[in-house]
Amino acid sequence: MRVIWGLCIGKDSGNEVLKSHNSPLKAIGLQVSSDIRLEQLQQWLAAHVAAGAFTLKPASADASFRRYFRVTAGGHSWIAMDAPPEREDCRAFVRVAALLRAAGVNAPRVEAQDLERGFLLLTDFGDTTYLVALDAANADRLFGEATGALIKWQLASRAGELPPYDEALLGRECSLFPEWYIARHLGITLSGEQQRTLSEMLGLIIARALAQPAVYVHRDYMPRNLMVTDPNPGVIDFQDAVYGPISYDMVSLTRDAFVSWEEERVIDWTARYWEQAKRAGLPVDSDFGGFYRDFEWMGLQRHLKVLGIFARIHYRDGKNGYLEDTPRFVRYARAVAERYSELAPLARLIDQLEKPEPAVGHTA
């Protein structure tokens, strides 16, 4: 997949937003002559859309094995999802879409489905993601609407509906950082002392996450997965939703993989969420300082996980472009680790990894 990366900086009244992205939606190429699944998808769509009179164009692809096509017929359009069943499970998407819509959140409606073959036909939210639309002038409004939708989603939470974001899952996610980012991307073998430090730090981070109240968690509630729609936002890419820490989705929204904000704005948006959540009866900490600490520590777990995921996508899956954003997450992680005394050993370890000491040579 050919990926083109751009850098956009928008400034207004002293506020700055830094974006990095390849396009509104990641482009994919079609090789019709050799694409058996595409042929199967076309045959399936012929039975569901305008008696077969339709056009099919690439819409987007993501970091998984799913891909999406825009289907147009008779002046109407839909999104077709192709999710190979040996790689992806459409049942999770259908289940979570129903939960979101029942909560009053604008998620795609499933118009047709073939779960055995991994095909879905969905309502079309268009091309304008938050990532594309956001600038310093409209961010407060768009993030306010995203916060409102998030609170609706969290208020609908019921234990047992979604997989738990438990210690095992958190641990598997954390293991991506040493396996794929440190060992594979940086090419560093940790010393025994460094391994003990990292294990201890990850244990503290996981314990803090498990101590938070649990709600529905989208798990990638970020500007690339929010669409500008009416009502706003349209929420997509939610099939990995779980039941877990209440601060997780606000971290995803405000400390994103592809856009950075000034810390003052992040704190303001988080405080606005906390105030609304508290009024709505959600189980956030009664003190904002306590909630913000949970938010930061949860973010640290996500930052380390994403560093591992981006490296894995590059080296294992051959998808270029993601590694360019790893410095953003290194900065996120180091800033949090520096702010809390318990995490000081992690801050030192990050410095050692990112600025390794040169080997001492021997003179003849």
CSV table of C-alpha atoms in Angstrom, one decimal:
chain,number,residue,atom,x,y,z
A,1,MET,CA,0.0,0.0,0.0
A,2,ARG,CA,1.4,3.3,-1.0
A,3,VAL,CA,1.0,6.0,1.6
A,4,ILE,CA,1.6,9.7,1.2
A,5,TRP,CA,2.2,11.7,4.4
A,6,GLY,CA,1.6,15.4,4.9
A,7,LEU,CA,2.0,17.9,7.7
A,8,CYS,CA,-0.5,20.6,8.4
A,9,ILE,CA,-0.2,23.3,11.1
A,10,GLY,CA,-3.2,25.5,11.9
A,11,LYS,CA,-2.9,28.5,14.3
A,12,ASP,CA,-5.6,30.7,15.8
A,13,SER,CA,-5.4,32.9,18.8
A,14,GLY,CA,-2.2,31.3,20.0
A,15,ASN,CA,-3.6,27.8,19.8
A,16,GLU,CA,-1.9,25.2,17.7
A,17,VAL,CA,-2.9,21.9,16.2
A,18,LEU,CA,-0.4,19.6,14.6
A,19,LYS,CA,-1.7,16.9,12.3
A,20,SER,CA,-0.1,14.1,10.4
A,21,HIS,CA,-2.1,12.0,8.1
A,22,ASN,CA,-2.0,10.6,4.6
A,23,SER,CA,-5.5,11.5,3.4
A,24,PRO,CA,-9.0,11.8,4.7
A,25,LEU,CA,-9.3,8.1,4.5
A,26,LYS,CA,-6.4,5.7,3.8
A,27,ALA,CA,-6.4,4.9,0.2
A,28,ILE,CA,-6.3,1.3,-1.0
A,29,GLY,CA,-5.7,-0.1,-4.5
A,30,LEU,CA,-7.9,-2.6,-6.2
A,31,GLN,CA,-6.5,-5.5,-8.3
A,32,VAL,CA,-9.8,-6.6,-9.7
A,33,SER,CA,-8.4,-9.4,-11.9
A,34,SER,CA,-6.9,-11.3,-9.0
A,35,ASP,CA,-9.2,-10.2,-6.1
A,36,ILE,CA,-11.4,-13.2,-5.4
A,37,ARG,CA,-13.0,-11.7,-2.4
A,38,LEU,CA,-13.9,-8.6,-4.3
A,39,GLU,CA,-15.6,-10.7,-6.9
A,40,GLN,CA,-17.5,-12.5,-4.1
A,41,LEU,CA,-18.5,-9.1,-2.6
A,42,GLN,CA,-19.8,-7.8,-5.9
A,43,GLN,CA,-21.9,-11.0,-6.3
A,44,TRP,CA,-23.3,-10.5,-2.8
A,45,LEU,CA,-24.0,-6.8,-3.3
A,46,ALA,CA,-25.9,-7.6,-6.6
A,47,ALA,CA,-28.6,-9.3,-4.5
A,48,HIS,CA,-29.0,-6.4,-2.1
A,49,VAL,CA,-28.5,-3.2,-4.1
A,50,ALA,CA,-30.7,-2.0,-6.9
A,51,ALA,CA,-30.8,-5.4,-8.6
A,52,GLY,CA,-27.1,-5.3,-9.3
A,53,ALA,CA,-26.9,-1.9,-10.9
A,54,PHE,CA,-24.3,-0.3,-8.8
A,55,THR,CA,-20.8,1.2,-8.8
A,56,LEU,CA,-18.1,0.1,-6.3
A,57,LYS,CA,-15.1,2.3,-5.4
A,58,PRO,CA,-12.5,2.1,-2.6
A,59,ALA,CA,-13.5,4.0,0.5
A,60,SER,CA,-10.9,3.3,3.1
A,61,ALA,CA,-8.7,0.7,4.8
A,62,ASP,CA,-7.3,0.6,8.3
A,63,ALA,CA,-4.7,-1.1,10.4
A,64,SER,CA,-6.6,-4.3,10.4
A,65,PHE,CA,-7.4,-6.8,7.6
A,66,ARG,CA,-10.7,-5.0,7.0
A,67,ARG,CA,-11.3,-2.9,3.9
A,68,TYR,CA,-14.2,-0.7,2.9
A,69,PHE,CA,-15.9,0.2,-0.4
A,70,ARG,CA,-18.4,2.9,-1.3
A,71,VAL,CA,-21.4,1.4,-3.1
A,72,THR,CA,-23.5,3.8,-5.2
A,73,ALA,CA,-26.8,3.1,-6.9
A,74,GLY,CA,-29.8,5.2,-7.9
A,75,GLY,CA,-28.5,8.3,-6.2
A,76,HIS,CA,-27.9,6.6,-2.9
A,77,SER,CA,-24.6,5.3,-1.3
A,78,TRP,CA,-23.6,2.7,1.3
A,79,ILE,CA,-20.4,1.4,2.7
A,80,ALA,CA,-19.5,-2.3,2.1
A,81,MET,CA,-17.2,-3.9,4.6
A,82,ASP,CA,-15.0,-6.8,3.5
A,83,ALA,CA,-13.7,-8.6,6.6
A,84,PRO,CA,-12.1,-11.9,5.9
A,85,PRO,CA,-13.7,-14.3,8.5
A,86,GLU,CA,-10.4,-16.1,9.2
A,87,ARG,CA,-8.9,-12.7,10.2
A,88,GLU,CA,-11.9,-10.6,11.5
A,89,ASP,CA,-15.2,-11.3,13.2
A,90,CYS,CA,-18.1,-9.2,11.9
A,91,ARG,CA,-20.3,-10.4,14.7
A,92,ALA,CA,-18.5,-8.0,17.1
A,93,PHE,CA,-19.1,-5.1,14.8
A,94,VAL,CA,-22.8,-5.9,14.5
A,95,ARG,CA,-23.2,-6.3,18.2
A,96,VAL,CA,-21.4,-3.1,19.2
A,97,ALA,CA,-23.2,-1.1,16.5
A,98,ALA,CA,-26.5,-2.2,18.0
A,99,LEU,CA,-25.3,-1.1,21.5
A,100,LEU,CA,-24.2,2.3,20.3
A,101,ARG,CA,-27.4,3.0,18.5
A,102,ALA,CA,-29.5,1.8,21.5
A,103,ALA,CA,-27.5,4.3,23.5
A,104,GLY,CA,-28.4,7.2,21.2
A,105,VAL,CA,-25.0,7.4,19.5
A,106,ASN,CA,-24.9,7.8,15.7
A,107,ALA,CA,-23.3,4.6,14.6
A,108,PRO,CA,-23.8,3.0,11.1
A,109,ARG,CA,-26.9,1.0,10.6
A,110,VAL,CA,-26.3,-2.5,9.3
A,111,GLU,CA,-28.4,-2.8,6.2
A,112,ALA,CA,-27.4,-6.3,5.2
A,113,GLN,CA,-25.0,-8.9,6.5
A,114,ASP,CA,-23.3,-12.2,5.6
A,115,LEU,CA,-21.4,-13.1,8.8
A,116,GLU,CA,-20.1,-16.4,7.4
A,117,ARG,CA,-18.3,-14.7,4.5
A,118,GLY,CA,-17.5,-11.5,6.4
A,119,PHE,CA,-19.6,-9.0,4.3
A,120,LEU,CA,-21.6,-6.1,5.7
A,121,LEU,CA,-23.5,-3.3,4.0
A,122,LEU,CA,-23.7,-0.1,6.2
A,123,THR,CA,-25.1,3.4,6.1
A,124,ASP,CA,-22.6,5.9,4.6
A,125,PHE,CA,-21.3,8.7,6.8
A,126,GLY,CA,-19.4,10.4,4.0
A,127,ASP,CA,-15.7,11.3,3.8
A,128,THR,CA,-15.2,14.0,6.4
A,129,THR,CA,-13.5,12.7,9.5
A,130,TYR,CA,-12.8,14.8,12.6
A,131,LEU,CA,-9.1,14.4,11.7
A,132,VAL,CA,-9.7,16.2,8.4
A,133,ALA,CA,-12.2,18.8,9.7
A,134,LEU,CA,-10.5,19.8,13.0
A,135,ASP,CA,-8.8,23.1,13.4
A,136,ALA,CA,-8.1,25.5,16.3
A,137,ALA,CA,-11.3,27.4,15.6
A,138,ASN,CA,-13.8,24.5,15.6
A,139,ALA,CA,-12.1,22.0,18.0
A,140,ASP,CA,-14.1,23.1,21.0
A,141,ARG,CA,-17.4,22.5,19.3
A,142,LEU,CA,-16.5,19.2,17.7
A,143,PHE,CA,-14.9,17.9,20.8
A,144,GLY,CA,-17.9,19.0,22.9
A,145,GLU,CA,-20.2,17.0,20.6
A,146,ALA,CA,-17.8,14.0,20.8
A,147,THR,CA,-17.8,14.2,24.6
A,148,GLY,CA,-21.6,14.3,24.6
A,149,ALA,CA,-21.8,11.2,22.5
A,150,LEU,CA,-19.2,9.5,24.7
A,151,ILE,CA,-21.2,10.2,27.9
A,152,LYS,CA,-24.4,8.6,26.2
A,153,TRP,CA,-22.3,5.5,25.4
A,154,GLN,CA,-20.9,5.2,28.9
A,155,LEU,CA,-24.3,5.8,30.5
A,156,ALA,CA,-25.7,2.7,28.6
A,157,SER,CA,-23.0,0.5,30.1
A,158,ARG,CA,-23.9,-2.9,31.5
A,159,ALA,CA,-21.5,-5.6,32.7
A,160,GLY,CA,-21.4,-8.7,30.7
A,161,GLU,CA,-22.3,-7.2,27.3
A,162,LEU,CA,-18.7,-6.7,26.1
A,163,PRO,CA,-15.4,-8.5,26.8
A,164,PRO,CA,-13.7,-7.3,30.0
A,165,TYR,CA,-10.7,-5.0,29.7
A,166,ASP,CA,-9.1,-7.2,32.3
A,167,GLU,CA,-5.5,-7.8,33.5
A,168,ALA,CA,-4.8,-10.4,30.9
A,169,LEU,CA,-5.8,-8.1,28.0
A,170,LEU,CA,-4.0,-5.1,29.4
A,171,GLY,CA,-0.9,-7.2,29.9
A,172,ARG,CA,-1.0,-8.5,26.3
A,173,GLU,CA,-1.3,-5.0,25.1
A,174,CYS,CA,1.6,-3.8,27.2
A,175,SER,CA,3.8,-6.6,26.0
A,176,LEU,CA,3.6,-5.2,22.4
A,177,PHE,CA,5.9,-2.3,23.6
A,178,PRO,CA,9.0,-4.4,24.4
A,179,GLU,CA,8.4,-7.0,21.7
A,180,TRP,CA,7.8,-4.8,18.7
A,181,TYR,CA,8.9,-1.3,19.5
A,182,ILE,CA,12.0,-2.0,21.7
A,183,ALA,CA,13.3,-5.3,20.3
A,184,ARG,CA,12.1,-5.1,16.7
A,185,HIS,CA,12.0,-1.4,15.9
A,186,LEU,CA,14.8,0.0,18.1
A,187,GLY,CA,16.8,-3.3,17.9
A,188,ILE,CA,17.6,-3.1,21.6
A,189,THR,CA,18.0,-6.1,23.9
A,190,LEU,CA,17.0,-4.9,27.5
A,191,SER,CA,19.4,-5.7,30.3
A,192,GLY,CA,18.2,-7.6,33.3
A,193,GLU,CA,17.8,-4.4,35.3
A,194,GLN,CA,15.9,-2.7,32.5
A,195,GLN,CA,13.6,-5.7,32.1
A,196,ARG,CA,12.8,-5.6,35.8
A,197,THR,CA,12.2,-1.8,35.7
A,198,LEU,CA,9.9,-2.1,32.7
A,199,SER,CA,8.0,-5.1,34.3
A,200,GLU,CA,7.5,-3.1,37.5
A,201,MET,CA,6.3,0.0,35.7
A,202,LEU,CA,3.9,-1.9,33.6
A,203,GLY,CA,2.5,-3.6,36.7
A,204,LEU,CA,1.8,-0.3,38.3
A,205,ILE,CA,0.1,1.1,35.2
A,206,ILE,CA,-2.1,-2.0,34.8
A,207,ALA,CA,-3.1,-1.9,38.5
A,208,ARG,CA,-4.1,1.7,38.2
A,209,ALA,CA,-6.2,0.9,35.1
A,210,LEU,CA,-8.0,-2.0,36.9
A,211,ALA,CA,-8.7,0.3,39.9
A,212,GLN,CA,-10.9,2.6,37.8
A,213,PRO,CA,-14.7,2.2,37.5
A,214,ALA,CA,-15.7,0.2,34.4
A,215,VAL,CA,-17.9,1.4,31.5
A,216,TYR,CA,-18.2,0.7,27.8
A,217,VAL,CA,-14.9,1.5,26.1
A,218,HIS,CA,-14.8,2.2,22.3
A,219,ARG,CA,-11.0,1.7,22.5
A,220,ASP,CA,-10.2,3.9,19.5
A,221,TYR,CA,-12.4,6.9,20.1
A,222,MET,CA,-10.1,9.2,18.2
A,223,PRO,CA,-10.6,11.9,15.5
A,224,ARG,CA,-9.9,9.4,12.6
A,225,ASN,CA,-12.9,7.3,13.8
A,226,LEU,CA,-15.3,10.2,14.3
A,227,MET,CA,-17.2,11.5,11.2
A,228,VAL,CA,-18.7,14.9,10.8
A,229,THR,CA,-22.4,14.0,10.4
A,230,ASP,CA,-25.9,15.1,11.5
A,231,PRO,CA,-26.3,14.2,14.3
A,232,ASN,CA,-22.7,14.7,15.2
A,233,PRO,CA,-20.4,12.7,15.4
A,234,GLY,CA,-20.8,9.6,13.4
A,235,VAL,CA,-18.9,6.9,15.3
A,236,ILE,CA,-17.0,4.1,13.4
A,237,ASP,CA,-14.4,1.4,13.9
A,238,PHE,CA,-15.8,0.2,17.2
A,239,GLN,CA,-15.7,-3.6,16.8
A,240,ASP,CA,-12.9,-3.9,19.5
A,241,ALA,CA,-15.1,-2.3,22.2
A,242,VAL,CA,-14.7,-3.7,25.7
A,243,TYR,CA,-15.9,-3.0,29.3
A,244,GLY,CA,-13.2,-1.2,31.2
A,245,PRO,CA,-11.6,1.9,32.6
A,246,ILE,CA,-13.8,5.0,32.4
A,247,SER,CA,-10.9,7.4,31.4
A,248,TYR,CA,-9.8,5.4,28.4
A,249,ASP,CA,-11.9,6.9,25.6
A,250,MET,CA,-11.2,10.5,26.7
A,251,VAL,CA,-7.5,9.8,26.4
A,252,SER,CA,-8.0,8.4,22.9
A,253,LEU,CA,-9.9,11.5,21.9
A,254,THR,CA,-7.5,14.1,23.2
A,255,ARG,CA,-4.1,12.4,22.9
A,256,ASP,CA,-4.4,11.0,19.5
A,257,ALA,CA,-2.1,9.1,17.2
A,258,PHE,CA,-2.4,11.7,14.4
A,259,VAL,CA,-3.0,15.1,16.0
A,260,SER,CA,-1.5,16.9,19.0
A,261,TRP,CA,-2.9,19.7,21.1
A,262,GLU,CA,-1.5,22.1,23.7
A,263,GLU,CA,-1.7,20.7,27.2
A,264,GLU,CA,-3.9,23.5,28.4
A,265,ARG,CA,-6.6,22.5,25.9
A,266,VAL,CA,-6.3,18.8,26.8
A,267,ILE,CA,-6.9,19.7,30.5
A,268,ASP,CA,-9.8,21.9,29.6
A,269,TRP,CA,-11.6,19.3,27.5
A,270,THR,CA,-10.9,16.7,30.1
A,271,ALA,CA,-12.3,18.9,32.8
A,272,ARG,CA,-15.4,19.6,30.7
A,273,TYR,CA,-16.0,15.9,30.2
A,274,TRP,CA,-15.5,15.3,34.0
A,275,GLU,CA,-18.0,17.9,34.9
A,276,GLN,CA,-20.6,16.6,32.5
A,277,ALA,CA,-20.0,12.9,33.5
A,278,LYS,CA,-20.3,13.8,37.2
A,279,ARG,CA,-23.6,15.6,36.6
A,280,ALA,CA,-24.8,12.6,34.5
A,281,GLY,CA,-24.1,10.2,37.4
A,282,LEU,CA,-21.2,8.4,35.8
A,283,PRO,CA,-18.7,7.0,38.4
A,284,VAL,CA,-15.8,9.4,37.8
A,285,ASP,CA,-13.6,10.4,40.7
A,286,SER,CA,-15.3,13.1,42.8
A,287,ASP,CA,-12.1,15.1,42.6
A,288,PHE,CA,-10.8,16.3,39.2
A,289,GLY,CA,-7.2,15.9,40.3
A,290,GLY,CA,-7.8,12.2,41.0
A,291,PHE,CA,-9.6,11.7,37.7
A,292,TYR,CA,-6.9,13.5,35.7
A,293,ARG,CA,-4.3,11.2,37.3
A,294,ASP,CA,-6.3,8.2,36.2
A,295,PHE,CA,-6.6,9.8,32.7
A,296,GLU,CA,-2.8,10.3,32.5
A,297,TRP,CA,-1.9,6.8,33.7
A,298,MET,CA,-4.5,5.2,31.4
A,299,GLY,CA,-3.0,7.3,28.6
A,300,LEU,CA,0.4,6.0,29.3
A,301,GLN,CA,-0.7,2.4,28.9
A,302,ARG,CA,-2.3,3.4,25.6
A,303,HIS,CA,0.8,5.2,24.4
A,304,LEU,CA,3.1,2.3,25.1
A,305,LYS,CA,0.7,-0.1,23.4
A,306,VAL,CA,0.4,2.1,20.3
A,307,LEU,CA,4.2,2.3,20.0
A,308,GLY,CA,4.2,-1.5,19.8
A,309,ILE,CA,1.2,-1.7,17.5
A,310,PHE,CA,2.6,0.8,15.0
A,311,ALA,CA,5.9,-1.1,14.9
A,312,ARG,CA,4.0,-4.4,14.4
A,313,ILE,CA,1.9,-3.0,11.6
A,314,HIS,CA,5.1,-1.9,9.8
A,315,TYR,CA,7.3,-4.9,10.2
A,316,ARG,CA,4.7,-7.8,10.3
A,317,ASP,CA,1.9,-6.4,8.1
A,318,GLY,CA,4.0,-4.4,5.7
A,319,LYS,CA,1.8,-1.2,6.1
A,320,ASN,CA,4.0,1.8,5.8
A,321,GLY,CA,3.4,5.2,7.3
A,322,TYR,CA,2.6,4.4,10.9
A,323,LEU,CA,6.2,4.6,12.3
A,324,GLU,CA,6.3,8.3,11.4
A,325,ASP,CA,4.0,9.0,14.3
A,326,THR,CA,5.9,7.0,17.0
A,327,PRO,CA,7.8,10.1,18.1
A,328,ARG,CA,4.5,11.7,19.1
A,329,PHE,CA,3.7,8.7,21.4
A,330,VAL,CA,7.3,8.7,22.9
A,331,ARG,CA,6.7,12.4,23.8
A,332,TYR,CA,3.3,11.6,25.3
A,333,ALA,CA,4.7,8.7,27.4
A,334,ARG,CA,7.8,10.5,28.6
A,335,ALA,CA,5.8,13.6,29.6
A,336,VAL,CA,3.4,11.5,31.8
A,337,ALA,CA,6.3,9.4,33.3
A,338,GLU,CA,8.1,12.6,34.3
A,339,ARG,CA,5.1,14.0,36.1
A,340,TYR,CA,4.7,11.2,38.6
A,341,SER,CA,7.4,10.2,41.1
A,342,GLU,CA,6.3,6.5,40.9
A,343,LEU,CA,7.0,6.5,37.2
A,344,ALA,CA,10.4,8.2,37.3
A,345,PRO,CA,12.2,4.9,36.5
A,346,LEU,CA,10.1,4.6,33.3
A,347,ALA,CA,11.1,8.1,32.3
A,348,ARG,CA,14.8,7.2,32.7
A,349,LEU,CA,14.3,4.0,30.8
A,350,ILE,CA,12.7,5.8,27.9
A,351,ASP,CA,15.6,8.2,27.8
A,352,GLN,CA,18.0,5.3,27.7
A,353,LEU,CA,16.1,3.7,24.8
A,354,GLU,CA,15.7,6.8,22.7
A,355,LYS,CA,19.2,8.1,23.4
A,356,PRO,CA,21.4,5.1,23.9
A,357,GLU,CA,24.9,5.7,25.2
A,358,PRO,CA,27.5,5.1,22.5
A,359,ALA,CA,29.6,2.0,22.9
A,360,VAL,CA,33.1,2.6,24.4
A,361,GLY,CA,35.7,1.8,21.8
A,362,HIS,CA,39.2,0.4,22.3
A,363,THR,CA,42.2,2.3,21.0
A,364,ALA,CA,45.0,0.3,19.4
